[in-house]
Amino acid sequence: MTAPDAGLHLSISNVSKRFGATTVLEDIHLGMAKGELVTLLGPSGCGKTTLLRVVAGLTHPDTGRVELAGRDITRAPPYKRNVGVVFQSYALFPHLDVAGNVGFGLKLRGLPKADIASAVHRALSLVHLERYADRPIRALSGGQQQRVALARAIAVEPSVILFDEALSALDRKLREAMQSELRHLLTQIGATAIFVTHDQEEALTMSDRVAVMYKGRIDQLADPRTLYDQPATAFALSFVGQSLSLKGKVVSSDADGSVVETSAGPLRVPRRFLRGSSVIVATRPEHVTLTAGDNTLTGTVVGATFQGSRSLVEIDAAGTRLTAEMPGRCTLPERGETVIFSWPLSETLSFSGEEHA
Ligand SMILES: Nc1ncnc2c1ncn2[C@@H]1O[C@H](COP(=O)(O)OP(=O)(O)O)[C@@H](O)[C@H]1O
Ligand SMILES: [Mg+2]
């Protein structure tokens, strides 16, 4: 057991959970500072909701420990945790008006009426719904209901707020507007929050750090820029942003790196691997140029599209489809044309092919 860090606001350590024969969470460690916004990002079924439920007290872990604001809450019931939860289905009470919904948790705690009224007003002002206090829930749009759910969660001033796919039900335009608004609001009130999403753009927009989850484990926990520039695994690479990758075998290796023989040709990687091992070589589309360079390949153009600020060139290199991103104003090659293309060694990523095989 690693000891939880005393300086952390929320500390999840060694948490594992099985349902029957299935391991849903495996040795999860996550420490959060006060005021930090962290996203759990991963495909459906990787354990995101289960981890949130462990923090909320709705699921008990088989092993491990959860500490919040210096208190061990691993076995504490949900109502003794001071954790706020916002779900995708807002779970609002249809028979109560907006103020009744927002004040519900405060009423449960037995606060005096006047205190409830001022806390409700403050929470509704934060989400710009102060004029809707006496409206029935059914008279509100989806976006407004989402704000009521948020106001209800922040009204009790929780130590941490959990959002489970909370914006997924909104249409794209509203969702994007809510992302930056929510981030701004949470920063403003100094909230500590965990978001769950399978949408990588949402994760990059909303978070100080992102935990990429895969099959019950945290694959990588990093700030958005590090995650994009230095993905720790082939899964993190493929799940966040666009990338092009080729698989091959290491034919030589020295102190400076290795040469990987792929179906499209040999590629250099700045990392040392055992000769004969399987390696995935990758880069981001924006590092590719249609000239010779460190890692040069030849391919056939299968498509080229102008997209305004950028153009995308799709290339077939010995059967592997790769996408290169060019500046919007560049002269695009013709479909069927043979092109040489390259990317610098410094922008070459490599992963052991055995990882997550
Ligand atoms: N109460 C439960 N009983 C059995 N299996 C469950 C239960 N809750 C979740 N699971 C399983 O655990 C895995 C992770 O689920 P979940 O945490 O909901 O994933 P996510 O939120 O990332 O989509 C899934 O395979 C799911 O079927
Ligand atoms: Mg889920």
XYZ file of N, CA and C in Angstrom, residues 104-203:
300
model
N -33.215 21.317 -2.437
C -33.587 20.016 -1.864
C -32.565 19.488 -0.856
N -31.303 19.518 -1.249
C -30.251 18.986 -0.381
C -30.078 19.794 0.895
N -30.328 21.107 0.780
C -30.182 21.984 1.951
C -31.320 21.736 2.943
N -32.487 21.479 2.397
C -33.661 21.189 3.230
C -33.427 19.879 3.992
N -32.873 18.882 3.290
C -32.549 17.600 3.925
C -31.609 17.794 5.107
N -30.715 18.762 4.948
C -29.744 19.018 6.016
C -30.332 19.855 7.138
N -31.595 20.228 6.977
C -32.300 20.941 8.039
C -31.879 22.391 8.219
N -31.439 23.018 7.140
C -31.040 24.431 7.246
C -32.264 25.329 7.424
N -32.099 26.469 8.117
C -33.213 27.426 8.246
C -33.656 27.939 6.870
N -34.954 28.253 6.766
C -35.546 28.665 5.489
C -34.805 29.815 4.818
N -34.453 30.831 5.621
C -33.812 32.018 5.052
C -32.452 31.668 4.453
N -31.728 30.767 5.119
C -30.415 30.336 4.609
C -30.578 29.564 3.303
N -31.621 28.716 3.264
C -31.876 27.952 2.036
C -32.172 28.917 0.893
N -33.041 29.901 1.164
C -33.426 30.856 0.120
C -32.214 31.602 -0.432
N -31.304 32.027 0.439
C -30.157 32.787 -0.080
C -29.175 31.869 -0.808
N -29.010 30.631 -0.325
C -28.109 29.695 -1.023
C -28.669 29.336 -2.399
N -29.998 29.162 -2.469
C -30.651 28.839 -3.756
C -30.471 30.009 -4.724
N -30.675 31.218 -4.211
C -30.533 32.386 -5.074
C -29.092 32.495 -5.612
N -28.130 32.257 -4.731
C -26.735 32.350 -5.150
C -26.411 31.295 -6.215
N -26.865 30.071 -5.993
C -26.585 28.988 -6.951
C -27.255 29.262 -8.295
N -28.497 29.769 -8.246
C -29.200 30.054 -9.503
C -28.558 31.225 -10.250
N -28.030 32.216 -9.510
C -27.345 33.335 -10.183
C -26.111 32.830 -10.910
N -25.391 31.891 -10.278
C -24.163 31.376 -10.896
C -24.451 30.714 -12.240
N -25.626 30.077 -12.373
C -25.957 29.422 -13.646
C -26.923 30.277 -14.484
N -27.061 31.551 -14.107
C -27.888 32.517 -14.844
C -29.352 32.089 -14.942
N -29.886 31.552 -13.849
C -31.295 31.160 -13.857
C -32.059 31.809 -12.696
N -31.552 32.927 -12.182
C -32.182 33.513 -10.993
C -33.642 33.908 -11.244
N -33.993 34.174 -12.494
C -35.373 34.576 -12.787
C -36.307 33.381 -13.002
N -35.763 32.176 -12.884
C -36.568 30.971 -13.155
C -36.948 30.223 -11.885
N -36.681 30.812 -10.708
C -36.829 30.092 -9.440
C -38.180 29.401 -9.263
N -39.284 30.061 -9.683
C -40.592 29.448 -9.436
C -41.188 28.759 -10.659
N -40.368 28.519 -11.674
C -40.870 27.786 -12.849
C -40.932 26.289 -12.558
N -41.929 25.609 -13.141
C -41.918 24.138 -13.049
C -40.810 23.571 -13.940
N -40.262 22.429 -13.541
C -39.154 21.816 -14.276
C -39.507 21.547 -15.739
N -40.754 21.076 -15.971
C -41.115 20.685 -17.344
C -41.170 21.886 -18.296
N -41.199 23.106 -17.754
C -41.246 24.288 -18.612
C -39.856 24.726 -19.077
N -38.832 23.961 -18.691
C -37.460 24.353 -19.040
C -36.925 23.527 -20.210
N -36.008 24.113 -20.974
C -35.342 23.383 -22.058
C -34.296 22.433 -21.460
N -33.749 21.551 -22.301
C -32.725 20.604 -21.840
C -31.523 21.311 -21.229
N -31.085 22.378 -21.886
C -29.930 23.131 -21.399
C -30.203 23.777 -20.045
N -31.438 24.280 -19.885
C -31.800 24.914 -18.602
C -31.912 23.870 -17.496
N -32.446 22.695 -17.827
C -32.536 21.621 -16.822
C -31.142 21.196 -16.376
N -30.239 21.176 -17.338
C -28.852 20.833 -17.020
C -28.267 21.842 -16.021
N -28.599 23.107 -16.228
C -28.126 24.145 -15.289
C -28.747 24.012 -13.914
N -30.014 23.610 -13.867
C -30.672 23.407 -12.565
C -29.964 22.276 -11.814
N -29.646 21.192 -12.545
C -28.949 20.057 -11.922
C -27.596 20.513 -11.377
N -26.942 21.383 -12.123
C -25.652 21.911 -11.688
C -25.823 22.800 -10.449
N -26.837 23.673 -10.488
C -27.103 24.559 -9.338
C -27.419 23.736 -8.095
N -28.170 22.638 -8.275
C -28.509 21.778 -7.137
C -27.239 21.164 -6.540
N -26.313 20.777 -7.415
C -25.072 20.165 -6.920
C -24.191 21.178 -6.198
N -24.119 22.414 -6.714
C -23.211 23.376 -6.072
C -23.829 24.066 -4.849
N -25.168 24.013 -4.724
C -25.847 24.716 -3.624
C -25.384 24.219 -2.255
N -25.073 22.924 -2.161
C -24.670 22.359 -0.858
C -23.173 22.546 -0.593
N -22.485 23.260 -1.492
C -21.042 23.491 -1.376
C -20.283 22.197 -1.094
N -20.367 21.249 -2.029
C -19.707 19.957 -1.821
C -18.186 20.088 -1.894
N -17.494 19.142 -1.257
C -16.028 19.126 -1.301
C -15.520 18.729 -2.674
N -16.322 17.930 -3.385
C -15.978 17.555 -4.753
C -17.284 17.345 -5.520
N -17.295 17.760 -6.800
C -18.480 17.551 -7.639
C -18.120 16.552 -8.732
N -18.997 15.571 -8.930
C -18.767 14.528 -9.932
C -19.760 14.706 -11.079
N -19.261 14.691 -12.304
C -20.124 14.852 -13.478
C -20.019 13.601 -14.342
N -21.096 12.836 -14.435
C -21.035 11.621 -15.251
C -21.707 11.843 -16.601
N -20.921 12.048 -17.630
C -21.434 12.300 -18.986
C -22.518 13.379 -18.933
N -22.294 14.386 -18.091
C -23.356 15.341 -17.767
C -23.787 16.186 -18.961
N -22.925 16.336 -19.963
C -23.277 17.189 -21.100
C -23.657 16.376 -22.337
N -23.581 15.064 -22.243
C -23.773 14.199 -23.424
C -25.144 14.330 -24.073
N -26.168 14.652 -23.269
C -27.521 14.692 -23.829
C -27.802 15.997 -24.593
N -26.906 16.976 -24.444
C -27.145 18.264 -25.105
C -26.669 18.200 -26.553
N -27.319 19.006 -27.431
C -26.843 18.994 -28.816
C -25.487 19.696 -28.893
N -24.773 19.443 -29.985
C -23.371 19.816 -30.108
C -23.074 21.281 -29.766
N -23.895 22.185 -30.312
C -23.628 23.607 -30.120
C -23.763 24.013 -28.651
N -24.849 23.540 -28.038
C -25.108 23.850 -26.637
C -24.049 23.196 -25.749
N -23.661 21.975 -26.117
C -22.664 21.244 -25.329
C -21.342 22.014 -25.304
N -20.942 22.498 -26.480
C -19.671 23.229 -26.550
C -19.729 24.534 -25.760
N -20.891 25.206 -25.828
C -21.050 26.443 -25.058
C -21.004 26.143 -23.561
N -21.677 25.047 -23.161
C -21.723 24.663 -21.738
C -20.342 24.255 -21.222
N -19.532 23.655 -22.083
C -18.187 23.216 -21.657
C -17.379 24.389 -21.141
N -17.285 25.442 -21.941
C -16.442 26.555 -21.487
C -17.113 27.311 -20.354
N -18.457 27.382 -20.393
C -19.164 28.065 -19.313
C -18.980 27.324 -17.984
N -19.087 26.008 -18.050
C -18.968 25.191 -16.845
C -17.559 25.274 -16.275
N -16.582 25.211 -17.160
C -15.201 25.307 -16.705
C -14.969 26.654 -16.001
N -15.476 27.709 -16.608
C -15.332 29.049 -16.046
C -15.997 29.130 -14.669
N -17.218 28.607 -14.589
C -17.970 28.653 -13.335
C -17.269 27.865 -12.226
N -16.791 26.666 -12.546
C -16.140 25.830 -11.534
C -14.851 26.472 -11.042
N -14.125 27.116 -11.955
C -12.904 27.812 -11.575
C -13.240 28.981 -10.656
N -14.316 29.692 -11.020
C -14.761 30.864 -10.265
C -15.102 30.499 -8.814
N -15.789 29.373 -8.603
C -16.166 29.006 -7.232
C -15.107 28.125 -6.566
N -14.014 27.868 -7.286
C -12.914 27.089 -6.702
C -13.267 25.627 -6.468
N -14.195 25.101 -7.271
C -14.654 23.721 -7.062
C -13.594 22.708 -7.479
N -13.588 21.591 -6.778
C -12.796 20.437 -7.181
C -13.776 19.514 -7.893
N -13.445 19.079 -9.111
C -14.443 18.298 -9.854
C -13.817 17.184 -10.674
N -14.569 16.097 -10.812
C -14.187 15.008 -11.721
C -15.272 14.901 -12.791
N -14.876 14.990 -14.033
C -15.791 14.786 -15.156
C -15.565 13.396 -15.710
N -16.636 12.792 -16.183
C -16.504 11.544 -16.924
C -17.001 11.799 -18.323
N -16.223 11.418 -19.313
C -16.670 11.568 -20.690
C -15.960 10.560 -21.589
N -16.586 10.287 -22.753
C -15.878 9.488 -23.762
C -15.493 10.400 -24.932
N -15.710 11.717 -24.724
C -15.467 12.699 -25.783
C -14.128 13.401 -25.517
N -13.143 13.107 -26.353
C -11.795 13.618 -26.096
C -11.711 15.142 -26.168
N -12.501 15.766 -27.046
C -12.441 17.231 -27.122
C -12.945 17.862 -25.831
N -14.014 17.259 -25.288
C -14.553 17.742 -24.026
C -13.501 17.606 -22.922
N -12.810 16.475 -22.924
C -11.782 16.223 -21.901
C -10.669 17.266 -21.993
